Amino acid sequence: MTGIRIFPGTPLHRQAISDGIITADTVLLEPVFYLAPAIRDTLCEMVAARALARKNWVAPGMELNMSDAMLDALRRFPVRGPMWKQLKRLGRSRIRPM
């Protein structure tokens, strides 16, 4: 889920219809997210490049700097505070995407 959540009757809702992301009849009870067409095709590459440049960035689902299994294991520990601070303390090497 990437982008800004679309809510009915908002300017973003009208923009999403105009851009063809949804139709006027789209039911928005389940979250639907708007991602500008100008960055849609390059967003994953932009996130990956920036995450790989920083050891404490995690991109869930992309397995950047931490595998999903490692992320799940870290969440089970009684750790307080932002996860990026915990990752910085681990001092582990980078994980590149597969």
PDB file of N, CA and C in Angstrom:
ATOM      1  N   MET A   1       0.840  -1.171   0.000  1.00  0.00           N
ATOM      2  CA  MET A   1       0.000   0.000   0.000  1.00  0.00           C
ATOM      3  C   MET A   1       0.888   1.238   0.000  1.00  0.00           C
ATOM      4  N   THR A   2       0.923   1.863  -1.121  1.00  0.00           N
ATOM      5  CA  THR A   2       1.715   3.072  -1.259  1.00  0.00           C
ATOM      6  C   THR A   2       0.841   4.166  -1.828  1.00  0.00           C
ATOM      7  N   GLY A   3       1.025   5.358  -1.351  1.00  0.00           N
ATOM      8  CA  GLY A   3       0.271   6.487  -1.866  1.00  0.00           C
ATOM      9  C   GLY A   3      -0.563   7.118  -0.779  1.00  0.00           C
ATOM     10  N   ILE A   4      -1.519   7.929  -1.213  1.00  0.00           N
ATOM     11  CA  ILE A   4      -2.414   8.630  -0.304  1.00  0.00           C
ATOM     12  C   ILE A   4      -3.785   7.983  -0.417  1.00  0.00           C
ATOM     13  N   ARG A   5      -4.378   7.648   0.721  1.00  0.00           N
ATOM     14  CA  ARG A   5      -5.686   6.997   0.694  1.00  0.00           C
ATOM     15  C   ARG A   5      -6.727   7.938   0.097  1.00  0.00           C
ATOM     16  N   ILE A   6      -7.559   7.371  -0.766  1.00  0.00           N
ATOM     17  CA  ILE A   6      -8.605   8.136  -1.445  1.00  0.00           C
ATOM     18  C   ILE A   6      -9.890   8.033  -0.637  1.00  0.00           C
ATOM     19  N   PHE A   7     -10.453   9.186  -0.301  1.00  0.00           N
ATOM     20  CA  PHE A   7     -11.743   9.245   0.385  1.00  0.00           C
ATOM     21  C   PHE A   7     -12.760   9.905  -0.535  1.00  0.00           C
ATOM     22  N   PRO A   8     -14.003   9.402  -0.528  1.00  0.00           N
ATOM     23  CA  PRO A   8     -15.037   9.944  -1.410  1.00  0.00           C
ATOM     24  C   PRO A   8     -15.281  11.435  -1.169  1.00  0.00           C
ATOM     25  N   GLY A   9     -15.563  12.140  -2.257  1.00  0.00           N
ATOM     26  CA  GLY A   9     -15.947  13.539  -2.166  1.00  0.00           C
ATOM     27  C   GLY A   9     -14.812  14.518  -1.925  1.00  0.00           C
ATOM     28  N   THR A  10     -13.585  14.047  -1.965  1.00  0.00           N
ATOM     29  CA  THR A  10     -12.435  14.925  -1.730  1.00  0.00           C
ATOM     30  C   THR A  10     -11.825  15.347  -3.071  1.00  0.00           C
ATOM     31  N   PRO A  11     -11.009  16.396  -3.056  1.00  0.00           N
ATOM     32  CA  PRO A  11     -10.313  16.764  -4.296  1.00  0.00           C
ATOM     33  C   PRO A  11      -9.461  15.610  -4.843  1.00  0.00           C
ATOM     34  N   LEU A  12      -8.857  14.821  -3.957  1.00  0.00           N
ATOM     35  CA  LEU A  12      -8.059  13.682  -4.413  1.00  0.00           C
ATOM     36  C   LEU A  12      -8.940  12.644  -5.097  1.00  0.00           C
ATOM     37  N   HIS A  13     -10.151  12.448  -4.607  1.00  0.00           N
ATOM     38  CA  HIS A  13     -11.109  11.529  -5.220  1.00  0.00           C
ATOM     39  C   HIS A  13     -11.387  11.965  -6.659  1.00  0.00           C
ATOM     40  N   ARG A  14     -11.642  13.250  -6.841  1.00  0.00           N
ATOM     41  CA  ARG A  14     -11.904  13.773  -8.189  1.00  0.00           C
ATOM     42  C   ARG A  14     -10.671  13.617  -9.083  1.00  0.00           C
ATOM     43  N   GLN A  15      -9.480  13.854  -8.524  1.00  0.00           N
ATOM     44  CA  GLN A  15      -8.244  13.705  -9.297  1.00  0.00           C
ATOM     45  C   GLN A  15      -8.026  12.251  -9.708  1.00  0.00           C
ATOM     46  N   ALA A  16      -8.299  11.322  -8.799  1.00  0.00           N
ATOM     47  CA  ALA A  16      -8.130   9.893  -9.099  1.00  0.00           C
ATOM     48  C   ALA A  16      -9.077   9.456 -10.205  1.00  0.00           C
ATOM     49  N   ILE A  17     -10.293   9.985 -10.203  1.00  0.00           N
ATOM     50  CA  ILE A  17     -11.240   9.680 -11.282  1.00  0.00           C
ATOM     51  C   ILE A  17     -10.716  10.259 -12.587  1.00  0.00           C
ATOM     52  N   SER A  18     -10.258  11.501 -12.551  1.00  0.00           N
ATOM     53  CA  SER A  18      -9.723  12.168 -13.742  1.00  0.00           C
ATOM     54  C   SER A  18      -8.516  11.423 -14.311  1.00  0.00           C
ATOM     55  N   ASP A  19      -7.656  10.897 -13.431  1.00  0.00           N
ATOM     56  CA  ASP A  19      -6.461  10.164 -13.862  1.00  0.00           C
ATOM     57  C   ASP A  19      -6.759   8.724 -14.266  1.00  0.00           C
ATOM     58  N   GLY A  20      -8.002   8.271 -14.077  1.00  0.00           N
ATOM     59  CA  GLY A  20      -8.370   6.910 -14.446  1.00  0.00           C
ATOM     60  C   GLY A  20      -7.936   5.858 -13.447  1.00  0.00           C
ATOM     61  N   ILE A  21      -7.556   6.266 -12.243  1.00  0.00           N
ATOM     62  CA  ILE A  21      -7.140   5.312 -11.214  1.00  0.00           C
ATOM     63  C   ILE A  21      -8.356   4.575 -10.662  1.00  0.00           C
ATOM     64  N   ILE A  22      -9.467   5.290 -10.526  1.00  0.00           N
ATOM     65  CA  ILE A  22     -10.739   4.707 -10.095  1.00  0.00           C
ATOM     66  C   ILE A  22     -11.839   5.270 -10.981  1.00  0.00           C
ATOM     67  N   THR A  23     -13.030   4.702 -10.852  1.00  0.00           N
ATOM     68  CA  THR A  23     -14.197   5.258 -11.530  1.00  0.00           C
ATOM     69  C   THR A  23     -15.078   5.920 -10.481  1.00  0.00           C
ATOM     70  N   ALA A  24     -16.058   6.664 -10.933  1.00  0.00           N
ATOM     71  CA  ALA A  24     -16.982   7.321 -10.003  1.00  0.00           C
ATOM     72  C   ALA A  24     -17.754   6.294  -9.184  1.00  0.00           C
ATOM     73  N   ASP A  25     -17.869   5.068  -9.694  1.00  0.00           N
ATOM     74  CA  ASP A  25     -18.615   4.008  -9.010  1.00  0.00           C
ATOM     75  C   ASP A  25     -17.751   3.144  -8.095  1.00  0.00           C
ATOM     76  N   THR A  26     -16.461   3.389  -8.035  1.00  0.00           N
ATOM     77  CA  THR A  26     -15.573   2.577  -7.204  1.00  0.00           C
ATOM     78  C   THR A  26     -15.972   2.698  -5.734  1.00  0.00           C
ATOM     79  N   VAL A  27     -16.171   1.540  -5.092  1.00  0.00           N
ATOM     80  CA  VAL A  27     -16.494   1.505  -3.667  1.00  0.00           C
ATOM     81  C   VAL A  27     -15.180   1.632  -2.897  1.00  0.00           C
ATOM     82  N   LEU A  28     -15.131   2.581  -1.982  1.00  0.00           N
ATOM     83  CA  LEU A  28     -13.886   2.863  -1.265  1.00  0.00           C
ATOM     84  C   LEU A  28     -13.912   2.409   0.191  1.00  0.00           C
ATOM     85  N   LEU A  29     -14.758   1.401   0.495  1.00  0.00           N
ATOM     86  CA  LEU A  29     -14.769   0.860   1.856  1.00  0.00           C
ATOM     87  C   LEU A  29     -13.439   0.183   2.170  1.00  0.00           C
ATOM     88  N   GLU A  30     -12.909  -0.550   1.206  1.00  0.00           N
ATOM     89  CA  GLU A  30     -11.559  -1.096   1.333  1.00  0.00           C
ATOM     90  C   GLU A  30     -10.610  -0.001   0.861  1.00  0.00           C
ATOM     91  N   PRO A  31      -9.491   0.206   1.529  1.00  0.00           N
ATOM     92  CA  PRO A  31      -8.591   1.302   1.157  1.00  0.00           C
ATOM     93  C   PRO A  31      -8.100   1.210  -0.286  1.00  0.00           C
ATOM     94  N   VAL A  32      -8.162   2.337  -0.965  1.00  0.00           N
ATOM     95  CA  VAL A  32      -7.602   2.500  -2.305  1.00  0.00           C
ATOM     96  C   VAL A  32      -6.664   3.696  -2.204  1.00  0.00           C
ATOM     97  N   PHE A  33      -5.471   3.560  -2.760  1.00  0.00           N
ATOM     98  CA  PHE A  33      -4.457   4.593  -2.608  1.00  0.00           C
ATOM     99  C   PHE A  33      -4.122   5.249  -3.939  1.00  0.00           C
ATOM    100  N   TYR A  34      -3.935   6.563  -3.890  1.00  0.00           N
ATOM    101  CA  TYR A  34      -3.575   7.345  -5.072  1.00  0.00           C
ATOM    102  C   TYR A  34      -2.065   7.481  -5.136  1.00  0.00           C
ATOM    103  N   LEU A  35      -1.534   7.197  -6.292  1.00  0.00           N
ATOM    104  CA  LEU A  35      -0.115   7.386  -6.549  1.00  0.00           C
ATOM    105  C   LEU A  35      -0.016   8.144  -7.865  1.00  0.00           C
ATOM    106  N   ALA A  36       0.585   9.308  -7.843  1.00  0.00           N
ATOM    107  CA  ALA A  36       0.655  10.164  -9.025  1.00  0.00           C
ATOM    108  C   ALA A  36       1.258   9.406 -10.203  1.00  0.00           C
ATOM    109  N   PRO A  37       0.607   9.486 -11.361  1.00  0.00           N
ATOM    110  CA  PRO A  37       1.126   8.787 -12.545  1.00  0.00           C
ATOM    111  C   PRO A  37       2.573   9.152 -12.875  1.00  0.00           C
ATOM    112  N   ALA A  38       2.978  10.377 -12.566  1.00  0.00           N
ATOM    113  CA  ALA A  38       4.339  10.821 -12.896  1.00  0.00           C
ATOM    114  C   ALA A  38       5.421  10.041 -12.151  1.00  0.00           C
ATOM    115  N   ILE A  39       5.104   9.477 -10.981  1.00  0.00           N
ATOM    116  CA  ILE A  39       6.126   8.738 -10.215  1.00  0.00           C
ATOM    117  C   ILE A  39       5.801   7.261 -10.049  1.00  0.00           C
ATOM    118  N   ARG A  40       4.646   6.839 -10.523  1.00  0.00           N
ATOM    119  CA  ARG A  40       4.201   5.456 -10.316  1.00  0.00           C
ATOM    120  C   ARG A  40       5.235   4.438 -10.777  1.00  0.00           C
ATOM    121  N   ASP A  41       5.812   4.642 -11.958  1.00  0.00           N
ATOM    122  CA  ASP A  41       6.724   3.646 -12.524  1.00  0.00           C
ATOM    123  C   ASP A  41       8.123   3.682 -11.921  1.00  0.00           C
ATOM    124  N   THR A  42       8.477   4.770 -11.267  1.00  0.00           N
ATOM    125  CA  THR A  42       9.841   4.891 -10.748  1.00  0.00           C
ATOM    126  C   THR A  42       9.926   4.888  -9.227  1.00  0.00           C
ATOM    127  N   LEU A  43       8.797   4.845  -8.543  1.00  0.00           N
ATOM    128  CA  LEU A  43       8.807   4.955  -7.087  1.00  0.00           C
ATOM    129  C   LEU A  43       9.603   3.837  -6.416  1.00  0.00           C
ATOM    130  N   CYS A  44       9.406   2.598  -6.835  1.00  0.00           N
ATOM    131  CA  CYS A  44      10.124   1.476  -6.205  1.00  0.00           C
ATOM    132  C   CYS A  44      11.633   1.631  -6.357  1.00  0.00           C
ATOM    133  N   GLU A  45      12.075   2.054  -7.541  1.00  0.00           N
ATOM    134  CA  GLU A  45      13.506   2.244  -7.752  1.00  0.00           C
ATOM    135  C   GLU A  45      14.039   3.382  -6.886  1.00  0.00           C
ATOM    136  N   MET A  46      13.261   4.463  -6.738  1.00  0.00           N
ATOM    137  CA  MET A  46      13.683   5.594  -5.906  1.00  0.00           C
ATOM    138  C   MET A  46      13.809   5.171  -4.447  1.00  0.00           C
ATOM    139  N   VAL A  47      12.819   4.424  -3.950  1.00  0.00           N
ATOM    140  CA  VAL A  47      12.852   3.962  -2.558  1.00  0.00           C
ATOM    141  C   VAL A  47      14.031   3.016  -2.348  1.00  0.00           C
ATOM    142  N   ALA A  48      14.230   2.084  -3.278  1.00  0.00           N
ATOM    143  CA  ALA A  48      15.324   1.118  -3.149  1.00  0.00           C
ATOM    144  C   ALA A  48      16.680   1.816  -3.111  1.00  0.00           C
ATOM    145  N   ALA A  49      16.899   2.771  -3.990  1.00  0.00           N
ATOM    146  CA  ALA A  49      18.185   3.467  -4.034  1.00  0.00           C
ATOM    147  C   ALA A  49      18.456   4.200  -2.726  1.00  0.00           C
ATOM    148  N   ARG A  50      17.450   4.844  -2.198  1.00  0.00           N
ATOM    149  CA  ARG A  50      17.647   5.601  -0.959  1.00  0.00           C
ATOM    150  C   ARG A  50      17.772   4.680   0.256  1.00  0.00           C
ATOM    151  N   ALA A  51      17.015   3.592   0.275  1.00  0.00           N
ATOM    152  CA  ALA A  51      17.089   2.650   1.397  1.00  0.00           C
ATOM    153  C   ALA A  51      18.445   1.952   1.437  1.00  0.00           C
ATOM    154  N   LEU A  52      18.965   1.597   0.286  1.00  0.00           N
ATOM    155  CA  LEU A  52      20.260   0.919   0.257  1.00  0.00           C
ATOM    156  C   LEU A  52      21.405   1.852   0.636  1.00  0.00           C
ATOM    157  N   ALA A  53      21.176   3.150   0.557  1.00  0.00           N
ATOM    158  CA  ALA A  53      22.206   4.113   0.947  1.00  0.00           C
ATOM    159  C   ALA A  53      22.234   4.340   2.459  1.00  0.00           C
ATOM    160  N   ARG A  54      21.242   3.791   3.171  1.00  0.00           N
ATOM    161  CA  ARG A  54      21.143   4.010   4.619  1.00  0.00           C
ATOM    162  C   ARG A  54      20.854   2.684   5.323  1.00  0.00           C
ATOM    163  N   LYS A  55      21.686   2.311   6.272  1.00  0.00           N
ATOM    164  CA  LYS A  55      21.506   1.031   6.963  1.00  0.00           C
ATOM    165  C   LYS A  55      20.245   0.968   7.807  1.00  0.00           C
ATOM    166  N   ASN A  56      19.744   2.115   8.267  1.00  0.00           N
ATOM    167  CA  ASN A  56      18.602   2.082   9.178  1.00  0.00           C
ATOM    168  C   ASN A  56      17.265   2.292   8.479  1.00  0.00           C
ATOM    169  N   TRP A  57      17.237   2.250   7.159  1.00  0.00           N
ATOM    170  CA  TRP A  57      15.971   2.313   6.426  1.00  0.00           C
ATOM    171  C   TRP A  57      15.499   0.898   6.148  1.00  0.00           C
ATOM    172  N   VAL A  58      14.213   0.665   6.347  1.00  0.00           N
ATOM    173  CA  VAL A  58      13.605  -0.627   6.052  1.00  0.00           C
ATOM    174  C   VAL A  58      12.441  -0.385   5.108  1.00  0.00           C
ATOM    175  N   ALA A  59      12.334  -1.198   4.089  1.00  0.00           N
ATOM    176  CA  ALA A  59      11.220  -1.106   3.150  1.00  0.00           C
ATOM    177  C   ALA A  59      10.492  -2.447   3.180  1.00  0.00           C
ATOM    178  N   PRO A  60       9.513  -2.609   4.085  1.00  0.00           N
ATOM    179  CA  PRO A  60       8.800  -3.883   4.193  1.00  0.00           C
ATOM    180  C   PRO A  60       8.239  -4.322   2.845  1.00  0.00           C
ATOM    181  N   GLY A  61       8.361  -5.597   2.581  1.00  0.00           N
ATOM    182  CA  GLY A  61       7.875  -6.151   1.325  1.00  0.00           C
ATOM    183  C   GLY A  61       8.912  -6.100   0.220  1.00  0.00           C
ATOM    184  N   MET A  62       9.923  -5.251   0.365  1.00  0.00           N
ATOM    185  CA  MET A  62      10.978  -5.146  -0.644  1.00  0.00           C
ATOM    186  C   MET A  62      12.247  -5.857  -0.186  1.00  0.00           C
ATOM    187  N   GLU A  63      12.266  -6.292   1.070  1.00  0.00           N
ATOM    188  CA  GLU A  63      13.420  -6.978   1.655  1.00  0.00           C
ATOM    189  C   GLU A  63      14.696  -6.157   1.497  1.00  0.00           C
ATOM    190  N   LEU A  64      14.604  -4.862   1.765  1.00  0.00           N
ATOM    191  CA  LEU A  64      15.767  -3.982   1.723  1.00  0.00           C
ATOM    192  C   LEU A  64      16.282  -3.776   3.137  1.00  0.00           C
ATOM    193  N   ASN A  65      17.549  -4.083   3.345  1.00  0.00           N
ATOM    194  CA  ASN A  65      18.236  -3.930   4.628  1.00  0.00           C
ATOM    195  C   ASN A  65      17.755  -4.891   5.706  1.00  0.00           C
ATOM    196  N   MET A  66      16.669  -5.566   5.495  1.00  0.00           N
ATOM    197  CA  MET A  66      16.176  -6.546   6.458  1.00  0.00           C
ATOM    198  C   MET A  66      15.163  -7.442   5.756  1.00  0.00           C
ATOM    199  N   SER A  67      15.294  -8.740   5.964  1.00  0.00           N
ATOM    200  CA  SER A  67      14.328  -9.655   5.368  1.00  0.00           C
ATOM    201  C   SER A  67      13.017  -9.576   6.146  1.00  0.00           C
ATOM    202  N   ASP A  68      11.942 -10.019   5.531  1.00  0.00           N
ATOM    203  CA  ASP A  68      10.649 -10.024   6.214  1.00  0.00           C
ATOM    204  C   ASP A  68      10.693 -10.889   7.467  1.00  0.00           C
ATOM    205  N   ALA A  69      11.429 -12.014   7.418  1.00  0.00           N
ATOM    206  CA  ALA A  69      11.543 -12.897   8.585  1.00  0.00           C
ATOM    207  C   ALA A  69      12.277 -12.186   9.729  1.00  0.00           C
ATOM    208  N   MET A  70      13.330 -11.443   9.400  1.00  0.00           N
ATOM    209  CA  MET A  70      14.066 -10.704  10.430  1.00  0.00           C
ATOM    210  C   MET A  70      13.198  -9.597  11.026  1.00  0.00           C
ATOM    211  N   LEU A  71      12.409  -8.944  10.193  1.00  0.00           N
ATOM    212  CA  LEU A  71      11.520  -7.885  10.657  1.00  0.00           C
ATOM    213  C   LEU A  71      10.466  -8.449  11.601  1.00  0.00           C
ATOM    214  N   ASP A  72       9.886  -9.602  11.246  1.00  0.00           N
ATOM    215  CA  ASP A  72       8.904 -10.253  12.122  1.00  0.00           C
ATOM    216  C   ASP A  72       9.531 -10.632  13.459  1.00  0.00           C
ATOM    217  N   ALA A  73      10.747 -11.160  13.424  1.00  0.00           N
ATOM    218  CA  ALA A  73      11.434 -11.547  14.663  1.00  0.00           C
ATOM    219  C   ALA A  73      11.696 -10.322  15.544  1.00  0.00           C
ATOM    220  N   LEU A  74      12.116  -9.222  14.956  1.00  0.00           N
ATOM    221  CA  LEU A  74      12.383  -8.007  15.725  1.00  0.00           C
ATOM    222  C   LEU A  74      11.108  -7.473  16.367  1.00  0.00           C
ATOM    223  N   ARG A  75      10.000  -7.585  15.678  1.00  0.00           N
ATOM    224  CA  ARG A  75       8.720  -7.101  16.218  1.00  0.00           C
ATOM    225  C   ARG A  75       8.269  -7.907  17.431  1.00  0.00           C
ATOM    226  N   ARG A  76       8.733  -9.147  17.567  1.00  0.00           N
ATOM    227  CA  ARG A  76       8.333  -9.990  18.701  1.00  0.00           C
ATOM    228  C   ARG A  76       9.066  -9.626  19.993  1.00  0.00           C
ATOM    229  N   PHE A  77      10.189  -8.928  19.893  1.00  0.00           N
ATOM    230  CA  PHE A  77      10.945  -8.541  21.076  1.00  0.00           C
ATOM    231  C   PHE A  77      10.314  -7.319  21.723  1.00  0.00           C
ATOM    232  N   PRO A  78      10.407  -7.238  23.067  1.00  0.00           N
ATOM    233  CA  PRO A  78       9.830  -6.077  23.765  1.00  0.00           C
ATOM    234  C   PRO A  78      10.729  -4.845  23.637  1.00  0.00           C
ATOM    235  N   VAL A  79      10.843  -4.340  22.432  1.00  0.00           N
ATOM    236  CA  VAL A  79      11.706  -3.202  22.142  1.00  0.00           C
ATOM    237  C   VAL A  79      10.853  -1.946  22.089  1.00  0.00           C
ATOM    238  N   ARG A  80      11.338  -0.882  22.724  1.00  0.00           N
ATOM    239  CA  ARG A  80      10.611   0.383  22.696  1.00  0.00           C
ATOM    240  C   ARG A  80      11.342   1.379  21.810  1.00  0.00           C
ATOM    241  N   GLY A  81      10.573   2.288  21.251  1.00  0.00           N
ATOM    242  CA  GLY A  81      11.153   3.345  20.432  1.00  0.00           C
ATOM    243  C   GLY A  81      11.077   3.020  18.958  1.00  0.00           C
ATOM    244  N   PRO A  82      11.535   3.948  18.138  1.00  0.00           N
ATOM    245  CA  PRO A  82      11.480   3.760  16.687  1.00  0.00           C
ATOM    246  C   PRO A  82      12.332   2.573  16.243  1.00  0.00           C
ATOM    247  N   MET A  83      11.805   1.802  15.310  1.00  0.00           N
ATOM    248  CA  MET A  83      12.519   0.620  14.842  1.00  0.00           C
ATOM    249  C   MET A  83      13.837   0.996  14.163  1.00  0.00           C
ATOM    250  N   TRP A  84      13.892   2.159  13.498  1.00  0.00           N
ATOM    251  CA  TRP A  84      15.135   2.533  12.818  1.00  0.00           C
ATOM    252  C   TRP A  84      16.283   2.693  13.804  1.00  0.00           C
ATOM    253  N   LYS A  85      15.987   3.110  15.036  1.00  0.00           N
ATOM    254  CA  LYS A  85      17.053   3.222  16.034  1.00  0.00           C
ATOM    255  C   LYS A  85      17.555   1.836  16.435  1.00  0.00           C
ATOM    256  N   GLN A  86      16.646   0.873  16.539  1.00  0.00           N
ATOM    257  CA  GLN A  86      17.039  -0.489  16.890  1.00  0.00           C
ATOM    258  C   GLN A  86      17.897  -1.091  15.783  1.00  0.00           C
ATOM    259  N   LEU A  87      17.515  -0.829  14.544  1.00  0.00           N
ATOM    260  CA  LEU A  87      18.267  -1.375  13.415  1.00  0.00           C
ATOM    261  C   LEU A  87      19.675  -0.790  13.375  1.00  0.00           C
ATOM    262  N   LYS A  88      19.789   0.475  13.705  1.00  0.00           N
ATOM    263  CA  LYS A  88      21.097   1.131  13.711  1.00  0.00           C
ATOM    264  C   LYS A  88      22.011   0.476  14.742  1.00  0.00           C
ATOM    265  N   ARG A  89      21.450   0.097  15.884  1.00  0.00           N
ATOM    266  CA  ARG A  89      22.239  -0.545  16.947  1.00  0.00           C
ATOM    267  C   ARG A  89      22.716  -1.939  16.563  1.00  0.00           C
ATOM    268  N   LEU A  90      21.961  -2.620  15.709  1.00  0.00           N
ATOM    269  CA  LEU A  90      22.333  -3.981  15.329  1.00  0.00           C
ATOM    270  C   LEU A  90      23.636  -4.007  14.541  1.00  0.00           C
ATOM    271  N   GLY A  91      23.881  -2.966  13.752  1.00  0.00           N
ATOM    272  CA  GLY A  91      25.126  -2.877  12.994  1.00  0.00           C
ATOM    273  C   GLY A  91      25.328  -4.009  12.012  1.00  0.00           C
ATOM    274  N   ARG A  92      24.259  -4.544  11.469  1.00  0.00           N
ATOM    275  CA  ARG A  92      24.397  -5.650  10.527  1.00  0.00           C
ATOM    276  C   ARG A  92      24.644  -5.122   9.130  1.00  0.00           C
ATOM    277  N   SER A  93      25.123  -5.993   8.272  1.00  0.00           N
ATOM    278  CA  SER A  93      25.406  -5.583   6.902  1.00  0.00           C
ATOM    279  C   SER A  93      24.108  -5.446   6.110  1.00  0.00           C
ATOM    280  N   ARG A  94      24.217  -4.789   5.001  1.00  0.00           N
ATOM    281  CA  ARG A  94      23.054  -4.548   4.147  1.00  0.00           C
ATOM    282  C   ARG A  94      22.563  -5.803   3.470  1.00  0.00           C
ATOM    283  N   ILE A  95      21.280  -5.832   3.217  1.00  0.00           N
ATOM    284  CA  ILE A  95      20.685  -6.898   2.415  1.00  0.00           C
ATOM    285  C   ILE A  95      20.214  -6.248   1.133  1.00  0.00           C
ATOM    286  N   ARG A  96      20.696  -6.715   0.029  1.00  0.00           N
ATOM    287  CA  ARG A  96      20.267  -6.168  -1.260  1.00  0.00           C
ATOM    288  C   ARG A  96      19.038  -6.931  -1.741  1.00  0.00           C
ATOM    289  N   PRO A  97      18.178  -6.267  -2.517  1.00  0.00           N
ATOM    290  CA  PRO A  97      16.972  -6.941  -3.003  1.00  0.00           C
ATOM    291  C   PRO A  97      17.324  -8.096  -3.924  1.00  0.00           C
ATOM    292  N   MET A  98      16.446  -9.077  -3.943  1.00  0.00           N
ATOM    293  CA  MET A  98      16.672 -10.252  -4.792  1.00  0.00           C
ATOM    294  C   MET A  98      16.270  -9.958  -6.211  1.00  0.00           C
TER     295      MET A  98
END
